[in-house]
XYZ file of C-alpha atoms in Angstrom:
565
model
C 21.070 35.846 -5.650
C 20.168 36.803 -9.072
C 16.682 38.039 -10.178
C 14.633 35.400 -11.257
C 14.574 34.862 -15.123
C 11.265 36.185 -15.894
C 12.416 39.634 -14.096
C 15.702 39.754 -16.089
C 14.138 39.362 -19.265
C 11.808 42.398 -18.643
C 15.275 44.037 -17.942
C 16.689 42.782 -21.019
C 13.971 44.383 -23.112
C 14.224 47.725 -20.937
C 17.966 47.845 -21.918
C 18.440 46.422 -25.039
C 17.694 50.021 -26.640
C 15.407 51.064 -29.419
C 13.747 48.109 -29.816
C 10.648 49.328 -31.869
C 13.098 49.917 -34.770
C 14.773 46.533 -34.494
C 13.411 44.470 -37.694
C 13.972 40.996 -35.131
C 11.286 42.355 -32.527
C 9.547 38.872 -33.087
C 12.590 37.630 -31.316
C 12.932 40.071 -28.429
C 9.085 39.174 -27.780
C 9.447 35.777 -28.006
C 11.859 35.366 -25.780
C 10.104 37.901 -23.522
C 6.979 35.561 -23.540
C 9.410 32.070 -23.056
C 11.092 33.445 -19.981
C 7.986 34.622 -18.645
C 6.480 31.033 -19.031
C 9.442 29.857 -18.124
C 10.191 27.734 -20.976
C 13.531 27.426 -20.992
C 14.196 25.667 -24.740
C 12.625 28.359 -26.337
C 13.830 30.875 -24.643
C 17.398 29.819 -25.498
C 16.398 30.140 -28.832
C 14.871 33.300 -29.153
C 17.671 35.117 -26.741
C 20.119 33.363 -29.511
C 18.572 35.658 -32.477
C 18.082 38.659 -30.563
C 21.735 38.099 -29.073
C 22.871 38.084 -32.906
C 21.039 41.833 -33.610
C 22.621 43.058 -30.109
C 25.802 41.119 -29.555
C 26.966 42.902 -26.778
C 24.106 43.736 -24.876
C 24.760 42.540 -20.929
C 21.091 41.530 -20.157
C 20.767 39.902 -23.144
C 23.691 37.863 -22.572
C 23.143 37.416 -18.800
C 19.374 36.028 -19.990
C 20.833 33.755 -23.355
C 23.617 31.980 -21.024
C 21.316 31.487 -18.053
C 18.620 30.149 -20.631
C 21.562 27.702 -21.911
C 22.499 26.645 -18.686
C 18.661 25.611 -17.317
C 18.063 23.378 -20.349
C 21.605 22.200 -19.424
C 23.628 23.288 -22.639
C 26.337 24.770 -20.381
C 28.885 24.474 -23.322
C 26.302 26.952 -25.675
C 26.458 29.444 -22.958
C 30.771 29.326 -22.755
C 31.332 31.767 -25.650
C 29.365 33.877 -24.385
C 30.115 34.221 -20.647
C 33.869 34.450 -22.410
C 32.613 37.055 -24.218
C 31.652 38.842 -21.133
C 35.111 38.561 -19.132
C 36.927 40.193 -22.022
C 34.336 42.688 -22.372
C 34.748 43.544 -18.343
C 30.794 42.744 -18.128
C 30.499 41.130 -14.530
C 27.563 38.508 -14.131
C 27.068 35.649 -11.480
C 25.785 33.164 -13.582
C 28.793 34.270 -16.472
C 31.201 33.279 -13.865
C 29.343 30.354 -12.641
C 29.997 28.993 -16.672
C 33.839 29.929 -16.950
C 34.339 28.521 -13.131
C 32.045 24.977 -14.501
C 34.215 24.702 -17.732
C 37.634 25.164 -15.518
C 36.189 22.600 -13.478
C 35.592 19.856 -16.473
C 38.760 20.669 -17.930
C 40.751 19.983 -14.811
C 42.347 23.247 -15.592
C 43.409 24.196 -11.826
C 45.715 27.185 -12.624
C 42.640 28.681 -14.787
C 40.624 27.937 -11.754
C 43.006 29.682 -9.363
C 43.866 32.559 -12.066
C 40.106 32.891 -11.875
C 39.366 33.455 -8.296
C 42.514 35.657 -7.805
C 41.376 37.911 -10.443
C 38.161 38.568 -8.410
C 35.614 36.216 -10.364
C 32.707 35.651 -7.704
C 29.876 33.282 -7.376
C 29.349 32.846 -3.859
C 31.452 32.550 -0.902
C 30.707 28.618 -0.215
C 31.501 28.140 -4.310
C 34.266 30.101 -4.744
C 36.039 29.089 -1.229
C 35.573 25.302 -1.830
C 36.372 24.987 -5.730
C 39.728 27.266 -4.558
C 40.609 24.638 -2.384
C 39.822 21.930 -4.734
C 42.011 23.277 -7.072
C 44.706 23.785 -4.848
C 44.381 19.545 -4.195
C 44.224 18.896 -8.019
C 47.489 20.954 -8.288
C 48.916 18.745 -5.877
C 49.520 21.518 -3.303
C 47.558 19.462 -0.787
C 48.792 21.938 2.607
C 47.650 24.870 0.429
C 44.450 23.113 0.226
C 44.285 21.833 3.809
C 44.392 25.949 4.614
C 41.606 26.723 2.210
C 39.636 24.051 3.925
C 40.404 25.467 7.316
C 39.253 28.777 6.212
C 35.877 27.842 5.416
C 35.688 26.040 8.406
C 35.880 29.209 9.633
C 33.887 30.852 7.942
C 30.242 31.495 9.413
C 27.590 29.229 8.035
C 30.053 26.691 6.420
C 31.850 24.529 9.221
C 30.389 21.495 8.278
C 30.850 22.151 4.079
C 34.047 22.724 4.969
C 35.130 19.806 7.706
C 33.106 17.147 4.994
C 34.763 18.574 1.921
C 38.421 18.508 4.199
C 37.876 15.224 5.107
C 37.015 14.070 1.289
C 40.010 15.357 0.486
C 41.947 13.252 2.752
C 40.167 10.619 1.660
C 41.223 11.072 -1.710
C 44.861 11.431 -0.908
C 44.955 8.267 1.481
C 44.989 9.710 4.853
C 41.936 8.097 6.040
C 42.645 8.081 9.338
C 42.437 11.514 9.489
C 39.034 11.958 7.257
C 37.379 9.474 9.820
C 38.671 11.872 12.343
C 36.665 14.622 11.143
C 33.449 12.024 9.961
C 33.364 10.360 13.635
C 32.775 14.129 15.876
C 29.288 15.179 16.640
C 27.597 17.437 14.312
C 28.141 20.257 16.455
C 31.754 19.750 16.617
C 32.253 18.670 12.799
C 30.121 17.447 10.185
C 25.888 17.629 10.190
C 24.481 14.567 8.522
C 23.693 14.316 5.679
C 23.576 11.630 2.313
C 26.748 12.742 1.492
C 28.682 12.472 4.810
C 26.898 9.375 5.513
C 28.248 7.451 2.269
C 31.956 9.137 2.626
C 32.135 8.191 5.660
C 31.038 4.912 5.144
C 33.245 4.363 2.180
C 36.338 5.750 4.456
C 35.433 3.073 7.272
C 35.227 0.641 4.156
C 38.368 1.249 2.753
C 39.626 1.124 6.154
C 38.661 -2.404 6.729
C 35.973 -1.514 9.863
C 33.215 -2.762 7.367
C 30.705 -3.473 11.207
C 31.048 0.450 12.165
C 30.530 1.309 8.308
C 27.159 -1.023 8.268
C 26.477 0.817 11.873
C 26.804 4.494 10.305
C 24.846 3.434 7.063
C 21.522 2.137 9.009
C 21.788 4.744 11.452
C 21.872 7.175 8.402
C 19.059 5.874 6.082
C 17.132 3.562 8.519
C 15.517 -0.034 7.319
C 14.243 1.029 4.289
C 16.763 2.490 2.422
C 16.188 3.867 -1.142
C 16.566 1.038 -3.937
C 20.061 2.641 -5.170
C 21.217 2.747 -1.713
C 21.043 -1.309 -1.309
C 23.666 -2.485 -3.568
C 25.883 -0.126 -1.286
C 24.766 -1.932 1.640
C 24.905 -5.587 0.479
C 28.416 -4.539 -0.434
C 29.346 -3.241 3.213
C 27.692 -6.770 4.337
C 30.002 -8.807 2.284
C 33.270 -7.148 3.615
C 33.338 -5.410 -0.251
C 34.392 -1.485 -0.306
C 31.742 0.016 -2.315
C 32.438 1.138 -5.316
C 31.689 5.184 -5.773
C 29.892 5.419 -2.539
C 31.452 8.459 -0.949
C 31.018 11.942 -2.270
C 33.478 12.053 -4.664
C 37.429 10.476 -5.577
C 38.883 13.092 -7.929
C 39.069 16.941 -7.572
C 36.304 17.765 -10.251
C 33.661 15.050 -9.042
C 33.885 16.912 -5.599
C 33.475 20.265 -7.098
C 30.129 18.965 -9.160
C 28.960 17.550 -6.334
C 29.673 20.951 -4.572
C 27.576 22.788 -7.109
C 24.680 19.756 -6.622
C 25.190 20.581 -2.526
C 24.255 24.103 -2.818
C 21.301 23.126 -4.751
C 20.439 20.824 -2.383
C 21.383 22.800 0.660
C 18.631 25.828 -0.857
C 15.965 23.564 -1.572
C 12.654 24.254 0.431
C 13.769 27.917 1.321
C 13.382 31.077 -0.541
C 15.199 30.284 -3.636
C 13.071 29.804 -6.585
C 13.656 26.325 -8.261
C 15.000 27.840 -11.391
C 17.750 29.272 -9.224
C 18.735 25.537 -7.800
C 18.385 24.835 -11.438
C 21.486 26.688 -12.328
C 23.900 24.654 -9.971
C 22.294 21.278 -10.890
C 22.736 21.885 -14.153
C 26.058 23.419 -13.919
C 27.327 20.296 -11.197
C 25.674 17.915 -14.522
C 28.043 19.665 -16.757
C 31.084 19.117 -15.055
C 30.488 15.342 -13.955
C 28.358 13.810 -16.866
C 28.430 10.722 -14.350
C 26.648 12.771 -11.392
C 23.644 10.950 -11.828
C 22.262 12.889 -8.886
C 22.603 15.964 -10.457
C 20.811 14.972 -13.770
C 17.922 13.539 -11.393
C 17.842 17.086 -9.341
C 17.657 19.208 -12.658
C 14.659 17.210 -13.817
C 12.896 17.702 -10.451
C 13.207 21.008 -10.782
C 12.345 21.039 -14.094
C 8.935 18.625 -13.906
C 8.262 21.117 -10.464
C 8.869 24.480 -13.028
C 6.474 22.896 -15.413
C 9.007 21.860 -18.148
C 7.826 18.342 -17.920
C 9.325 17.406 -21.680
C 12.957 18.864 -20.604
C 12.595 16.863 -17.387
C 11.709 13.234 -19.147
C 14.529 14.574 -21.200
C 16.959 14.957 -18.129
C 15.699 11.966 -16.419
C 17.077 10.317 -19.462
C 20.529 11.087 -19.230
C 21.179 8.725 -16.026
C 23.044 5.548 -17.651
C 21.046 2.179 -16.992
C 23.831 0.815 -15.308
C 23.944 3.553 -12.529
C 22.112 2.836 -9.194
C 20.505 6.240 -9.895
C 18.686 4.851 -12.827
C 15.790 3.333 -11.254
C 14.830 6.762 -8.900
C 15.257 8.787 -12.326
C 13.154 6.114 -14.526
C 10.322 6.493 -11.873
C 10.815 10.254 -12.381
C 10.646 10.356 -16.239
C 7.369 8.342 -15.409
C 5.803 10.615 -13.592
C 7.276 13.613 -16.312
C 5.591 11.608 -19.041
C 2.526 11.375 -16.837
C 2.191 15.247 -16.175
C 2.519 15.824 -20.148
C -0.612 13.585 -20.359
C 1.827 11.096 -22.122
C 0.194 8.063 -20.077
C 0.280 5.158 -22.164
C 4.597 6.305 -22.731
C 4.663 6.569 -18.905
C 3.111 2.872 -18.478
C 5.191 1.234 -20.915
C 8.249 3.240 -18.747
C 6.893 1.754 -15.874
C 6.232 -1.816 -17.125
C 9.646 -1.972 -18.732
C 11.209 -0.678 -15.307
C 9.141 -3.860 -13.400
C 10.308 -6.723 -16.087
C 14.305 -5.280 -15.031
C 13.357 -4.707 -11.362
C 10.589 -7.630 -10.448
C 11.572 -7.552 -6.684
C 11.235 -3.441 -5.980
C 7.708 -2.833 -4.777
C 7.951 0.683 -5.168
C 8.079 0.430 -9.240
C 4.689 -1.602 -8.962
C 3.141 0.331 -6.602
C 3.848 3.388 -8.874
C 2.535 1.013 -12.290
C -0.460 0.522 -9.985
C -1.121 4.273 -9.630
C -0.886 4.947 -13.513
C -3.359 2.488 -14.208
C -5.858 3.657 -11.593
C -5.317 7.118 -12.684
C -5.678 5.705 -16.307
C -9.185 3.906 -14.824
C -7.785 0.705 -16.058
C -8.168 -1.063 -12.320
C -7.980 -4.678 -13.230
C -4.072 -3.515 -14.139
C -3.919 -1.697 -10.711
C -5.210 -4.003 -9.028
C -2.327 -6.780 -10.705
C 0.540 -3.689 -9.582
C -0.379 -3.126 -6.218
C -0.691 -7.350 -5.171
C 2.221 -7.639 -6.516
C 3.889 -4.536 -4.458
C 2.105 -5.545 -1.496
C 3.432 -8.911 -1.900
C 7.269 -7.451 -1.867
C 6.389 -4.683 0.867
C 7.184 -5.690 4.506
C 4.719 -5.833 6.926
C 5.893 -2.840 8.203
C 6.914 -1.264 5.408
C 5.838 2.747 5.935
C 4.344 2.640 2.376
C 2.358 -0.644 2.840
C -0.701 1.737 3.924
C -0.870 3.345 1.303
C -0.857 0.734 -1.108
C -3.215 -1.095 0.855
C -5.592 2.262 0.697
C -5.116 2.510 -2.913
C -5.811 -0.943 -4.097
C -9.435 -0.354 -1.689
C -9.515 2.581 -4.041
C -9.242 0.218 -7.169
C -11.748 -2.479 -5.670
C -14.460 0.401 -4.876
C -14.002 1.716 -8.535
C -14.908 -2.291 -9.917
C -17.912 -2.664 -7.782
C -15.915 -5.389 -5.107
C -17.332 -3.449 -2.302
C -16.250 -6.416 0.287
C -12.904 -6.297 -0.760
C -12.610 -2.538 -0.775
C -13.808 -2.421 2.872
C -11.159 -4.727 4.405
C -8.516 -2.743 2.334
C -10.107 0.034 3.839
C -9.881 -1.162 7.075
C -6.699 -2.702 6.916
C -5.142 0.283 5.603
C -6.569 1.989 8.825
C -5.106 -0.399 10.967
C -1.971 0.426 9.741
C -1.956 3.740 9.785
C -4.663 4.717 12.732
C -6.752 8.114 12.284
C -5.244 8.476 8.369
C -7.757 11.293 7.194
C -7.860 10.074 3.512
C -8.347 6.910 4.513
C -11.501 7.797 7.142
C -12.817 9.823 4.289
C -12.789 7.708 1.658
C -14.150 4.666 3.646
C -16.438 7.095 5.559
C -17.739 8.617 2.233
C -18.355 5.657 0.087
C -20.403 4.376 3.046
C -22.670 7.535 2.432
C -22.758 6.610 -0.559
C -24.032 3.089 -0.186
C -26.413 4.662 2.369
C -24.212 2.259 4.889
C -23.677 2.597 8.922
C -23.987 6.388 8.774
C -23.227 6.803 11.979
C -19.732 5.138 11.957
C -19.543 7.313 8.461
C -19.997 10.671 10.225
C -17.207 9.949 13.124
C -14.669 9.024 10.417
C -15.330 11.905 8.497
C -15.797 14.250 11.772
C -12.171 12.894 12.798
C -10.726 12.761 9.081
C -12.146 17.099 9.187
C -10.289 17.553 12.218
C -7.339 16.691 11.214
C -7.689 18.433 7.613
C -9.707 21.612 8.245
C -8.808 22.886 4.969
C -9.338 19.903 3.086
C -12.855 21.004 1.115
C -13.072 16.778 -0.262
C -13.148 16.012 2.933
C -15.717 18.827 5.000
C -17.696 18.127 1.566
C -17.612 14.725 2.726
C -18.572 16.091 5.885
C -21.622 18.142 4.516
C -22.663 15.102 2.702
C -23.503 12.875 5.307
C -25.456 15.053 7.347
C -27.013 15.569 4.467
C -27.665 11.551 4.167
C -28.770 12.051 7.823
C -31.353 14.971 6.980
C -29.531 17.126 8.961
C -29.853 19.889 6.363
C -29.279 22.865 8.241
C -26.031 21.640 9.416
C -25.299 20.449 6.579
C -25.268 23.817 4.930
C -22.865 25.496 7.044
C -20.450 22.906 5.541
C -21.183 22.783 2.400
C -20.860 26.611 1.659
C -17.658 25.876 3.426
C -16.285 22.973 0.912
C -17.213 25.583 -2.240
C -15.225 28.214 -0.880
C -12.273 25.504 -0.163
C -13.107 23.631 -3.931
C -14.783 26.768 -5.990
C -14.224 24.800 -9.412
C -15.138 20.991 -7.825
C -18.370 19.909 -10.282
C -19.409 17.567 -7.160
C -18.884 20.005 -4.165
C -20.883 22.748 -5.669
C -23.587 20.135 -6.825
C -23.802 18.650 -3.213
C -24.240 22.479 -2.046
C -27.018 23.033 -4.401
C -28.675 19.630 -3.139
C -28.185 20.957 0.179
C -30.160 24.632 -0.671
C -32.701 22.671 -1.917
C -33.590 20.836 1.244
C -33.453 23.586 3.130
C -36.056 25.335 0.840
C -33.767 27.439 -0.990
C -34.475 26.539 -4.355
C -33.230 29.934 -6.464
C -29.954 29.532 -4.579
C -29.873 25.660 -5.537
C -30.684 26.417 -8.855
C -28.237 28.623 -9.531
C -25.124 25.848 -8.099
C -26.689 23.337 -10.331
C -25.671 25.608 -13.308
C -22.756 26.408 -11.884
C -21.811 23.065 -11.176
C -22.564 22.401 -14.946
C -20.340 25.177 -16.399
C -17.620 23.184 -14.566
C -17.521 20.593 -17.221
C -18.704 17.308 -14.981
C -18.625 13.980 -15.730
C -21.793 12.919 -18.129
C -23.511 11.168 -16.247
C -23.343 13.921 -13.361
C -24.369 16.440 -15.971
C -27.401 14.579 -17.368
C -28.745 14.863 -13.434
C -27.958 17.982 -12.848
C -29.821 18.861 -16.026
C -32.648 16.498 -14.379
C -32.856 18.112 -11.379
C -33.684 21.764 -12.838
C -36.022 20.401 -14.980
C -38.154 18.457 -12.166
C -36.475 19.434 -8.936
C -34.179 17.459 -6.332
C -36.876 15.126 -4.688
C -38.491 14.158 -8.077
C -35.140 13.248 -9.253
C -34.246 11.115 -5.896
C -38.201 9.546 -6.385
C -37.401 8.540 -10.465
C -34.099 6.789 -9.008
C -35.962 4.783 -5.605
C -34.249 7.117 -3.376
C -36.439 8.245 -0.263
C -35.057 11.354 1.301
C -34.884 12.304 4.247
C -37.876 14.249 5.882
C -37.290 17.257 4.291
C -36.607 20.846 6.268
C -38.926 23.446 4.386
C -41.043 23.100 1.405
C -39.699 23.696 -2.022
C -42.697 24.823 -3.511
């Protein structure tokens, strides 16, 4: 595995020579400072001046392709990983650019010439995109050897048996593909999206369209994805579906190779802008791999490049079953850029073309409450909850959040029985007991019920300082102070920056007759920029004290501990 980019470009400086007598230091630095950050368009840039000073500096080139690649300008980054093979300079992410262009090109013999001549990316890469080759040259029992090998080979058996048995696929021998698709996972192939839909496509084409509705609900369950059900009202209609399996030419298998390594790494050790290298590289060579375009823009939006990701998002065609997932993506990228009102109209535009998906409402619902318009919510998540079934595994949550959206407009009633219903549906949900349990602190409402949601809510989420604040708060309510503090110091140390948690600890000092200590969280609480109106009684309270405060609003505390005074 290469070192991530922000460690290569500190190498890059190291070995780029003299650099305090270069006249384009600016450039060297700034691309020093981009890779660090991690921001990849302007690190592109920058490597592209200093690469013109030092043309044939290795970690300079290593760092300008790699920078190419993760903003997914694969074809900037060919000249030089060219450069690099005639100049003998070895580099895994040079040879993942020359083995991507082969690829495109449906240049087999350059692939082959490649991989003979020693060019390495990885064993599972360079074994599979071999045999690939070998099928696109039409030498199809050279292939079915390469296959075999990586069968093999330890750690790949099932890359190998489902890339085999798309390659039968592709050459008509279905028989023999559902052969390999139909044995257990320990004998063959372990599940997964792609096996499912090439499998499915194989029993399709194969006229067996009952098993191939059998293996697709067994694989994605009742409530598939939205681009998943045009595949499955296909298979009900006796229709093969078009482009369901994991590839039908040579080169779409090899992207979608690239996109399974990706995928394969995901949630391990490998750092995202790692995966980001194969995405983008799978992207390159099938422009039509919407799945790959989505991926990249994950990672992207997860690295923190949330304009490259709406960017990426982009890219899917409308009229690809992808498009919806990577709309609701470039949603959430606008969102994260604090581009709201471009991530509504996303979002509303996305409901007008797909009125009948309640997941696009119930997402238009959570921009608006996050935006604090909740009348809009409110609209979003009926409407979602109308399309949901009743026992749909999201329906909870929308049901919680439009309680959420009813609390925030004063409709207590109708907050409760979403509250409540949303419990019913998802028993012992510790946001859920929280929230409900909380805002009837608040209202100074059945306390006791209160503490035994939050109590239950804690034990699930000890970690969770909203909720043991929540937890300090109504034994607080209950004037069980010294309890209460134990709690409270507890919620500061899980929220240290949370204006309200270190405000409810200072409340809690107070009644306990610790007024320097309270004191001093009110003005810490204030340096932690709070809401106005939380700020103006904070200011209140260490003018005057807690208790004169709670008198000037009708409040009558509970019997207090110790005296203040």
């Amino acid at each position: 595995m290469p070192r991530p980019l922000s460690l290569a470009l500190i190498a890059a400086i190291a070995l780029s020579g003299p650099v305090a007598a270069n006249p384009d230091l600016g450039a060297y630095l700034a691309a020093r400072q981009a890779g660090l950050t991690q921001d990849y368009d302007a690190a592109a840039t920058y490597f592209g001046k200093a690469l013109t000073r030092d043309p044939s500096n290795p970690a300079l080139r290593e760092n300008a392709l790699t920078a190419q690649i993760a903003v997914g300008r694969v074809e900037n980054a060919l000249p030089v990983a060219q450069a690099m093979l005639a100049e003998g300079q070895n580099g895994q992410m040079a040879n993942l650019v020359l083995l991507a262009e082969a690829t495109r090109t449906e240049d087999w013999d350059r692939v082959v010439d490649l991989m003979e001549a020693g060019l390495e990316v990885g064993p599972m890469i360079d074994g599979l995109t071999q045999a690939w080759a070998f099928v696109g040259k039409g030498q199809m029992d050279v292939a079915l050897e390469a296959f075999d090998e990586m069968v093999e080979t330890s750690g790949l058996r099932s890359f190998g048996y489902l890339h085999k048995a798309a390659a039968l696929a592709q050459v008509g021998d279905l028989a023999a593909a559902d052969d390999i698709l139909s044995r257990p996972p320990e004998q063959g192939v372990v599940p997964s999206r792609a096996s499912v839909l090439t499998h499915v496509q194989v029993l399709a084409r194969l006229g067996r369209f009952e098993p191939a509705q059998e293996v697709l609900d067994e694989g994605f369950g009742p409530n598939p994805a939205p681009e998943l059900r045009a595949i499955r009202a296909q298979v009900a209609d006796g229709v093969v579906p078009k482009g369901a399996g994991m590839a039908d030419t040579p080169r779409a298998a090899v992207a979608h190779l690239f996109l399974s390594l990706a995928e394969a790494l995901q949630g391990g050790e490998a750092q995202p802008s790692y995966l980001l290298m194969y995405a983008q590289a799978a992207a390159y060579i099938d422009p039509d791999l919407a799945r790959a375009h989505v991926m990249a823009a994950r990672l992207l939006d997860e690295i923190g490049q949330h304009d490259l990701a709406a960017a990426t998002f982009a890219r899917v065609d409308p009229a690809d079953p992808a498009f919806l997932t990577a709309e609701l993506g470039r949603a959430e990228a606008l969102r994260a850029q604090g581009r709201t009102e471009a991530a509504i109209e996303v979002l509303s535009q996305l409901a007008r073309g797909h009125d009948d998906v309640a997941l696009v409402h119930a997402s238009l619902g959570d921009i608006h409450r996050e935006a604090e318009d909740y009348a809009a919510a409110n609209t979003a998540y009926d409407t979602a909850l109308s399309l949901y079934g009743p026992d749909h595994p999201s329906r909870w949550w929308v049901t919680y959040a439009r309680g959420i959206t009813h609390e925030r407009m004063d409709q207590w009633d109708s907050a409760e029985a979403d509250f409540r219903a949303a419990l019913r549906l998802e028993p012992g949900q510790p946001s859920v007991l929280n929230y409900l349990g909380y805002s009837m602190v608040e209202m100074g409402e059945n306390l006791d019920e209160a503490l035994a949601m939050i109590e239950e809510a804690a034990a699930a989420r000890p970690d969770s300082g909203a909720i043991i604040d929540s937890l300090g708060w109504v034994l607080f309510k209950l004037g069980r102070y010294d309890e209460a503090v134990t709690h409270m110091e507890r919620a500061v140390e899980l929220e240290p920056v949370d204006p309200i948690v270190t405000d409810h600890l200072g409340d809690t000092y107070w009644m306990v007759g610790r007024a320097v200590e309270a004191r001093f969280q009110w003005r810490r609480a204030l340096s932690f920029d709070p809401d106005p109106e939380l700020a103006e009684r904070i200011r209140r309270k260490l003018e005057v004290g807690l208790e004169e405060v709670m008198h000037e609003e009708g409040q009558t505390p509970a019997d207090m501990a110790y005296d203040t005074d």
